Short mmCIF file of C-alpha atoms in Angstrom, two decimals:
data_model
loop_
_atom_site.label_atom_id
_atom_site.label_comp_id
_atom_site.label_asym_id
_atom_site.label_seq_id
_atom_site.Cartn_x
_atom_site.Cartn_y
_atom_site.Cartn_z
CA UNK A 1 -10.14 3.95 23.13
CA UNK A 2 -8.85 6.12 20.50
CA UNK A 3 -10.26 9.66 20.01
CA UNK A 4 -12.71 10.12 17.17
CA UNK A 5 -10.56 12.85 15.03
CA UNK A 6 -12.40 15.99 13.39
CA UNK A 7 -11.32 16.78 9.31
CA UNK A 8 -12.07 19.21 6.83
CA UNK A 9 -12.22 19.08 2.79
CA UNK A 10 -11.07 21.24 0.04
CA UNK A 11 -13.03 20.40 -3.11
CA UNK A 12 -15.47 17.85 -2.97
CA UNK A 13 -18.75 19.49 -4.19
CA UNK A 14 -21.96 17.47 -3.47
CA UNK A 15 -21.98 16.63 -7.64
CA UNK A 16 -17.86 15.58 -7.32
CA UNK A 17 -17.49 11.92 -7.30
CA UNK A 18 -14.19 11.62 -5.64
CA UNK A 19 -14.85 13.78 -2.48
CA UNK A 20 -18.07 11.82 -2.07
CA UNK A 21 -15.87 8.59 -2.05
CA UNK A 22 -13.54 9.93 0.29
CA UNK A 23 -16.26 11.04 2.72
CA UNK A 24 -17.87 7.46 2.41
CA UNK A 25 -14.46 5.90 2.87
CA UNK A 26 -13.63 7.79 6.18
CA UNK A 27 -17.14 6.96 7.37
CA UNK A 28 -16.68 3.28 7.27
CA UNK A 29 -14.79 3.18 10.19
CA UNK A 30 -16.23 5.80 12.15
CA UNK A 31 -12.78 7.23 13.18
CA UNK A 32 -13.07 10.68 11.93
CA UNK A 33 -15.93 12.93 11.26
CA UNK A 34 -16.26 16.09 8.75
CA UNK A 35 -16.66 19.43 10.57
CA UNK A 36 -15.18 21.89 8.28
CA UNK A 37 -14.89 22.56 4.44
CA UNK A 38 -14.24 24.79 1.40
CA UNK A 39 -16.19 22.67 -1.16
CA UNK A 40 -16.03 24.91 -4.31
CA UNK A 41 -15.03 28.86 -4.60
CA UNK A 42 -18.73 29.82 -5.49
CA UNK A 43 -19.74 30.43 -1.94
CA UNK A 44 -23.28 29.08 -2.80
CA UNK A 45 -21.88 26.00 -3.55
CA UNK A 46 -20.04 25.42 -0.47
CA UNK A 47 -22.89 26.79 1.58
CA UNK A 48 -25.24 24.05 -0.26
CA UNK A 49 -23.01 21.42 0.43
CA UNK A 50 -22.30 22.23 4.07
CA UNK A 51 -25.89 22.13 4.88
CA UNK A 52 -26.31 18.73 3.05
CA UNK A 53 -23.14 17.57 4.90
CA UNK A 54 -24.34 18.80 8.32
CA UNK A 55 -20.99 20.96 8.60
CA UNK A 56 -21.73 24.38 10.71
CA UNK A 57 -21.95 27.30 8.78
CA UNK A 58 -19.26 29.10 10.61
CA UNK A 59 -16.71 26.36 9.44
CA UNK A 60 -17.50 26.89 5.85
CA UNK A 61 -15.03 29.09 3.91
CA UNK A 62 -14.50 31.07 0.70
CA UNK A 63 -10.89 29.75 0.32
CA UNK A 64 -8.38 27.19 1.42
CA UNK A 65 -6.26 29.64 2.81
CA UNK A 66 -9.09 31.37 4.83
CA UNK A 67 -9.75 27.75 5.77
CA UNK A 68 -6.34 26.96 6.84
CA UNK A 69 -5.82 30.16 8.99
CA UNK A 70 -9.09 30.21 10.48
CA UNK A 71 -8.89 26.47 11.42
CA UNK A 72 -5.37 26.75 13.02
CA UNK A 73 -6.44 29.23 15.20
CA UNK A 74 -9.40 27.53 16.71
CA UNK A 75 -9.26 25.30 19.99
CA UNK A 76 -11.04 22.69 18.55
CA UNK A 77 -9.06 22.79 14.81
CA UNK A 78 -9.68 20.14 12.29
CA UNK A 79 -6.78 17.17 12.71
CA UNK A 80 -6.42 17.08 9.36
CA UNK A 81 -7.86 18.09 6.01
CA UNK A 82 -8.48 16.19 2.81
CA UNK A 83 -7.87 18.00 -0.72
CA UNK A 84 -9.47 16.22 -3.51
CA UNK A 85 -9.37 19.52 -6.10
CA UNK A 86 -8.25 19.16 -9.78
CA UNK A 87 -4.57 18.64 -9.98
CA UNK A 88 -3.35 22.54 -10.22
CA UNK A 89 -4.86 23.50 -6.86
CA UNK A 90 -2.79 20.61 -4.77
CA UNK A 91 0.30 22.43 -4.39
CA UNK A 92 -0.93 25.80 -2.80
CA UNK A 93 -3.82 23.86 -0.79
CA UNK A 94 -1.39 21.22 0.75
CA UNK A 95 1.35 24.33 1.47
CA UNK A 96 -1.46 26.29 3.40
CA UNK A 97 -2.27 23.61 5.49
CA UNK A 98 1.15 22.32 6.17
CA UNK A 99 2.22 25.87 7.18
CA UNK A 100 -0.89 25.68 9.34
CA UNK A 101 0.35 23.01 11.20
CA UNK A 102 -2.54 20.77 9.96
CA UNK A 103 -2.14 17.22 8.84
CA UNK A 104 -2.94 16.32 4.82
CA UNK A 105 -4.47 13.64 2.77
CA UNK A 106 -4.27 14.78 -0.84
CA UNK A 107 -5.50 13.03 -3.95
CA UNK A 108 -3.17 11.94 -6.56
CA UNK A 109 -1.22 13.26 -8.74
CA UNK A 110 0.45 15.19 -5.61
CA UNK A 111 1.49 18.13 -7.94
CA UNK A 112 1.94 19.59 -11.38
CA UNK A 113 5.64 20.07 -10.89
CA UNK A 114 8.38 17.50 -9.01
CA UNK A 115 9.94 20.36 -7.15
CA UNK A 116 6.30 21.27 -5.71
CA UNK A 117 6.22 17.89 -4.56
CA UNK A 118 9.34 17.77 -3.08
CA UNK A 119 8.81 21.15 -1.02
CA UNK A 120 5.86 19.87 0.61
CA UNK A 121 8.02 16.76 1.26
CA UNK A 122 10.49 18.86 3.35
CA UNK A 123 7.71 21.04 4.66
CA UNK A 124 5.62 18.13 6.15
CA UNK A 125 9.03 16.80 7.54
CA UNK A 126 10.00 20.20 9.08
CA UNK A 127 6.50 20.61 10.63
CA UNK A 128 6.63 16.52 11.60
CA UNK A 129 3.04 16.21 10.06
CA UNK A 130 1.63 13.18 8.33
CA UNK A 131 1.07 13.26 4.92
CA UNK A 132 -1.10 10.89 2.96
CA UNK A 133 -1.49 10.13 -0.92
CA UNK A 134 -4.43 8.53 -1.54
CA UNK A 135 -3.08 5.78 -4.37
CA UNK A 136 -6.30 3.62 -3.37
CA UNK A 137 -5.33 0.37 -4.73
CA UNK A 138 -2.50 -0.25 -2.51
CA UNK A 139 -5.35 -0.22 0.24
CA UNK A 140 -6.86 -3.77 -0.98
CA UNK A 141 -6.22 -6.56 1.50
CA UNK A 142 -5.42 -8.70 -1.62
CA UNK A 143 -2.74 -6.12 -2.49
CA UNK A 144 -1.23 -6.00 0.92
CA UNK A 145 -1.12 -9.85 0.98
CA UNK A 146 0.83 -9.81 -2.53
CA UNK A 147 3.57 -7.20 -0.92
CA UNK A 148 4.25 -9.76 2.08
CA UNK A 149 3.99 -12.64 -0.25
CA UNK A 150 6.87 -11.28 -2.45
CA UNK A 151 8.66 -10.05 0.75
CA UNK A 152 8.62 -13.53 1.88
CA UNK A 153 10.65 -14.38 -1.24
CA UNK A 154 8.10 -16.81 -2.45
CA UNK A 155 8.37 -16.07 -5.86
CA UNK A 156 11.87 -15.36 -5.91
CA UNK A 157 13.74 -12.22 -7.61
CA UNK A 158 11.30 -10.42 -9.64
CA UNK A 159 12.29 -10.25 -13.21
CA UNK A 160 9.78 -8.50 -15.10
CA UNK A 161 6.54 -6.81 -14.67
CA UNK A 162 3.53 -5.67 -16.56
CA UNK A 163 1.11 -3.58 -15.67
CA UNK A 164 -1.99 -2.03 -17.58
CA UNK A 165 -4.86 0.32 -16.68
CA UNK A 166 -7.09 1.04 -19.61
CA UNK A 167 -10.51 2.54 -19.49
CA UNK A 168 -12.48 3.57 -22.45
CA UNK A 169 -14.71 6.81 -20.75
CA UNK A 170 -12.59 9.42 -23.09
CA UNK A 171 -12.69 7.93 -26.38
CA UNK A 172 -15.12 10.32 -27.77
CA UNK A 173 -14.06 13.54 -29.12
CA UNK A 174 -16.85 15.44 -27.90
CA UNK A 175 -17.36 14.88 -23.92
CA UNK A 176 -19.25 17.91 -23.43
CA UNK A 177 -21.34 17.96 -19.91
CA UNK A 178 -18.67 15.26 -18.86
CA UNK A 179 -17.52 16.95 -15.63
CA UNK A 180 -14.85 14.86 -14.75
CA UNK A 181 -13.42 14.55 -18.10
CA UNK A 182 -13.71 18.10 -19.02
CA UNK A 183 -11.03 19.32 -16.22
CA UNK A 184 -8.92 16.26 -16.89
CA UNK A 185 -8.06 17.06 -20.71
CA UNK A 186 -7.68 20.85 -19.68
CA UNK A 187 -4.07 21.71 -19.34
CA UNK A 188 -4.94 24.74 -16.96
CA UNK A 189 -6.63 22.41 -14.34
CA UNK A 190 -4.83 18.91 -15.04
CA UNK A 191 -1.37 19.88 -15.77
CA UNK A 192 1.13 18.45 -18.33
CA UNK A 193 -0.36 15.38 -18.53
CA UNK A 194 -3.93 13.80 -18.44
CA UNK A 195 -3.74 9.67 -18.85
CA UNK A 196 -0.37 9.17 -17.60
CA UNK A 197 -0.98 11.42 -14.47
CA UNK A 198 -4.63 10.31 -13.73
CA UNK A 199 -4.03 6.54 -13.81
CA UNK A 200 -0.39 6.06 -15.34
CA UNK A 201 0.88 7.01 -11.79
CA UNK A 202 -1.49 4.29 -10.38
CA UNK A 203 0.20 1.56 -11.85
CA UNK A 204 3.54 3.06 -10.92
CA UNK A 205 2.38 3.25 -7.22
CA UNK A 206 0.66 -0.08 -7.20
CA UNK A 207 3.55 -2.07 -8.44
CA UNK A 208 6.14 -0.06 -6.07
CA UNK A 209 3.60 -0.90 -2.87
CA UNK A 210 3.70 -4.59 -3.71
CA UNK A 211 7.30 -4.97 -4.78
CA UNK A 212 9.34 -2.15 -3.31
CA UNK A 213 11.12 -2.00 -6.53
CA UNK A 214 12.36 1.23 -7.37
CA UNK A 215 12.38 2.70 -10.89
CA UNK A 216 16.04 3.33 -12.51
CA UNK A 217 14.75 4.82 -15.88
CA UNK A 218 12.25 5.08 -18.29
CA UNK A 219 11.15 5.25 -22.05
CA UNK A 220 7.73 6.79 -22.75
CA UNK A 221 5.28 6.95 -25.57
CA UNK A 222 2.53 9.53 -24.59
CA UNK A 223 -0.28 9.92 -27.41
CA UNK A 224 -2.97 12.14 -28.25
CA UNK A 225 -5.53 9.55 -29.63
CA UNK A 226 -8.87 11.45 -29.87
CA UNK A 227 -8.50 14.42 -32.50
CA UNK A 228 -8.22 18.06 -30.82
CA UNK A 229 -6.90 16.37 -27.41
CA UNK A 230 -4.39 18.59 -26.01
CA UNK A 231 -2.92 16.15 -23.32
CA UNK A 232 -2.22 12.29 -23.41
CA UNK A 233 -5.08 9.81 -23.44
CA UNK A 234 -2.91 6.81 -24.04
CA UNK A 235 0.78 5.89 -23.07
CA UNK A 236 3.03 3.21 -23.02
CA UNK A 237 6.14 3.38 -20.88
CA UNK A 238 9.22 0.99 -20.62
CA UNK A 239 10.47 0.68 -17.48
CA UNK A 240 13.98 -0.47 -15.77
CA UNK A 241 14.16 -1.12 -12.01
CA UNK A 242 17.06 -1.01 -9.87
CA UNK A 243 17.52 -4.63 -9.76
CA UNK A 244 17.91 -4.96 -13.13
CA UNK A 245 14.07 -6.44 -13.92
CA UNK A 246 12.14 -4.97 -16.49
CA UNK A 247 8.78 -3.56 -16.99
CA UNK A 248 6.32 -2.27 -19.36
CA UNK A 249 3.06 0.12 -18.19
CA UNK A 250 0.18 0.96 -20.33
CA UNK A 251 -2.76 3.41 -19.58
CA UNK A 252 -5.51 4.53 -21.71
CA UNK A 253 -8.58 6.21 -21.72
CA UNK A 254 -9.47 5.38 -25.15
CA UNK A 255 -9.83 1.65 -24.72
CA UNK A 256 -13.57 0.94 -25.57
CA UNK A 257 -14.65 -2.01 -23.56
CA UNK A 258 -12.62 -1.35 -20.48
CA UNK A 259 -13.90 0.58 -17.06
CA UNK A 260 -11.37 0.41 -14.66
CA UNK A 261 -9.10 -2.48 -15.80
CA UNK A 262 -6.00 -2.11 -13.44
CA UNK A 263 -4.08 -5.55 -13.61
CA UNK A 264 -0.66 -6.32 -12.71
CA UNK A 265 1.44 -9.24 -13.67
CA UNK A 266 4.66 -9.72 -11.55
CA UNK A 267 7.07 -12.61 -12.83
CA UNK A 268 9.57 -13.91 -10.51
CA UNK A 269 12.45 -16.60 -10.79
CA UNK A 270 10.24 -19.11 -8.72
CA UNK A 271 6.77 -18.00 -9.48
CA UNK A 272 4.36 -15.31 -10.37
CA UNK A 273 1.45 -13.05 -8.86
CA UNK A 274 -1.60 -11.96 -11.30
CA UNK A 275 -4.14 -9.65 -9.69
CA UNK A 276 -6.93 -7.49 -11.34
CA UNK A 277 -8.72 -4.77 -9.32
CA UNK A 278 -12.05 -5.15 -10.80
CA UNK A 279 -12.02 -8.55 -9.09
CA UNK A 280 -9.99 -7.52 -6.19
CA UNK A 281 -11.00 -10.59 -3.92
CA UNK A 282 -8.54 -12.86 -5.09
CA UNK A 283 -4.88 -12.99 -6.56
CA UNK A 284 -3.21 -15.93 -8.37
CA UNK A 285 0.14 -17.49 -7.40
CA UNK A 286 2.08 -19.55 -10.32
CA UNK A 287 4.50 -21.37 -9.30
CA UNK A 288 7.86 -23.10 -11.13
CA UNK A 289 6.40 -26.76 -10.24
CA UNK A 290 3.39 -25.89 -12.17
CA UNK A 291 0.78 -25.47 -9.42
CA UNK A 292 -1.55 -22.65 -9.40
CA UNK A 293 -3.12 -21.33 -6.37
CA UNK A 294 -6.06 -18.88 -6.12
CA UNK A 295 -5.71 -16.87 -2.98
CA UNK A 296 -8.98 -15.47 -1.34
CA UNK A 297 -9.77 -12.90 0.84
CA UNK A 298 -11.28 -13.94 4.17
CA UNK A 299 -9.16 -17.13 4.22
CA UNK A 300 -6.12 -18.02 6.25
CA UNK A 301 -4.09 -18.11 3.00
CA UNK A 302 -4.14 -14.09 3.21
CA UNK A 303 -0.82 -12.84 4.75
CA UNK A 304 -1.68 -11.81 8.53
CA UNK A 305 -0.38 -8.25 8.07
CA UNK A 306 -3.18 -7.70 5.64
CA UNK A 307 -5.92 -9.79 6.95
CA UNK A 308 -6.00 -7.42 9.77
CA UNK A 309 -7.94 -4.79 7.40
CA UNK A 310 -10.88 -7.46 6.56
CA UNK A 311 -14.06 -6.24 7.79
CA UNK A 312 -16.31 -8.95 6.04
CA UNK A 313 -15.86 -12.75 5.94
CA UNK A 314 -15.34 -14.50 2.86
CA UNK A 315 -17.97 -14.41 0.08
CA UNK A 316 -19.13 -10.76 1.15
CA UNK A 317 -17.09 -8.65 -1.19
CA UNK A 318 -14.77 -5.88 -0.20
CA UNK A 319 -14.09 -3.20 -2.72
CA UNK A 320 -12.94 0.07 -3.77
CA UNK A 321 -14.21 2.18 -0.95
CA UNK A 322 -13.10 -0.52 1.41
CA UNK A 323 -9.58 -0.15 0.27
CA UNK A 324 -9.51 3.34 0.85
CA UNK A 325 -10.93 2.91 3.84
CA UNK A 326 -8.20 0.98 4.75
CA UNK A 327 -5.64 3.80 3.91
CA UNK A 328 -7.52 6.33 6.18
CA UNK A 329 -7.65 3.54 9.10
CA UNK A 330 -3.74 3.64 9.04
CA UNK A 331 -3.24 7.46 8.50
CA UNK A 332 -5.82 7.96 11.46
CA UNK A 333 -4.07 5.52 13.55
CA UNK A 334 -1.17 7.35 13.12
CA UNK A 335 -2.46 10.76 13.76
CA UNK A 336 -4.03 9.48 17.04
CA UNK A 337 -0.70 7.69 18.18
CA UNK A 338 1.45 10.93 17.39
CA UNK A 339 -1.01 12.81 19.51
CA UNK A 340 -0.48 10.50 22.32
CA UNK A 341 3.34 10.15 21.82
CA UNK A 342 3.33 6.68 20.87
CA UNK A 343 4.09 7.00 17.13
CA UNK A 344 6.78 4.96 15.54
CA UNK A 345 7.61 4.81 11.88
CA UNK A 346 6.43 1.19 11.23
CA UNK A 347 3.07 1.65 12.12
CA UNK A 348 2.89 3.43 8.50
CA UNK A 349 0.30 1.27 6.11
CA UNK A 350 -0.30 4.08 3.75
CA UNK A 351 1.06 5.93 0.62
CA UNK A 352 2.93 8.86 1.95
CA UNK A 353 4.35 12.14 0.70
CA UNK A 354 7.30 10.19 -0.62
CA UNK A 355 5.05 8.41 -2.91
CA UNK A 356 3.49 11.57 -4.26
CA UNK A 357 6.98 12.64 -5.03
CA UNK A 358 7.97 9.20 -6.76
CA UNK A 359 4.95 9.91 -8.73
CA UNK A 360 5.86 13.43 -9.69
CA UNK A 361 9.38 12.37 -10.55
CA UNK A 362 7.69 9.41 -12.66
CA UNK A 363 5.80 11.56 -14.74
CA UNK A 364 8.39 14.29 -15.20
CA UNK A 365 10.66 11.73 -16.41
CA UNK A 366 8.18 10.25 -18.76
CA UNK A 367 7.54 13.77 -20.30
CA UNK A 368 11.30 14.48 -20.69
CA UNK A 369 11.75 10.60 -22.57
CA UNK A 370 8.38 11.78 -25.02
CA UNK A 371 9.96 15.31 -25.67
CA UNK A 372 13.44 13.84 -26.49
CA UNK A 373 11.95 11.36 -28.80
CA UNK A 374 11.22 8.62 -27.06
CA UNK A 375 14.55 7.75 -25.67
CA UNK A 376 15.59 6.26 -22.14
CA UNK A 377 15.72 8.52 -19.28
CA UNK A 378 17.35 8.02 -16.03
CA UNK A 379 14.83 8.09 -12.89
CA UNK A 380 15.49 10.70 -10.34
#
């Protein structure tokens, strides 16, 4: 039986949505337990969170630099760290733990600057450390099954892709008191982009994880629709892939009536696939003979490499937390295998540091396109 690992968390105070989600997702399979943290720079908030989460006081830290240094020096040091801070702190926190020899799971986008992401990639490889970027939607059983369906050639050569991710939660000009919204539209905390980095990168990564198509170039229009907004809240990106296929990605946080409406439509020479993450238990396959098949999680139609992540029988809904748990399950299995000297690269079934680098380069290319008058820009 594999060892139950220990982990620490940077960010994720008690009132932080994403930190709580990561903790719950990790707890689903019971493969790791939280033993250390720097949940907020304000010491009393970290102490408050530590008490509520049963983290020993001697493993609560003032900042992530202290945490990385002191955990690395412990005989029972953490096996990995989960970084769930606002974007601006990702690079420094990741670098501190990598330098301390500790594996990293970091929320997306990985870094504000693409050069920072590449530096982290090189450091992770130099230290031979696992590094996960939590693009959660790739963890859905149906998303994994779609990847296997496409890889098997069942819809032929991909010709065009439509991806959209509309939300409506930032449509108002005054979002005072909306903690999650306030930092996202603040350049000092979010970086050079809001909507594109926050949810537009999810389209880019979800499509890539399903199709493995690399982007060749982009043309982006990044809008600030709400008055007085400093960062984009609505973006449209035209995409050309290396195989010649085309795509269009629309992300918005001002689309009233939408909650978390990530959709992907993939059109091939023999058929098409449609997937909607708010209904992640099913996907549709349209074939050139006119037949339409709806694939439901929990049945034999799900590809075996995806079905192994299923926890519940059909009709018992698995959703977003389970998708994140699937990523952590693979990540932790890889960490255990590495410690036992049994790890091979083909065990990795989660978005890696390379996915984080691609996300950073995607953002950079879109910003360059926007700044140059919405022109085509080469990717990479």
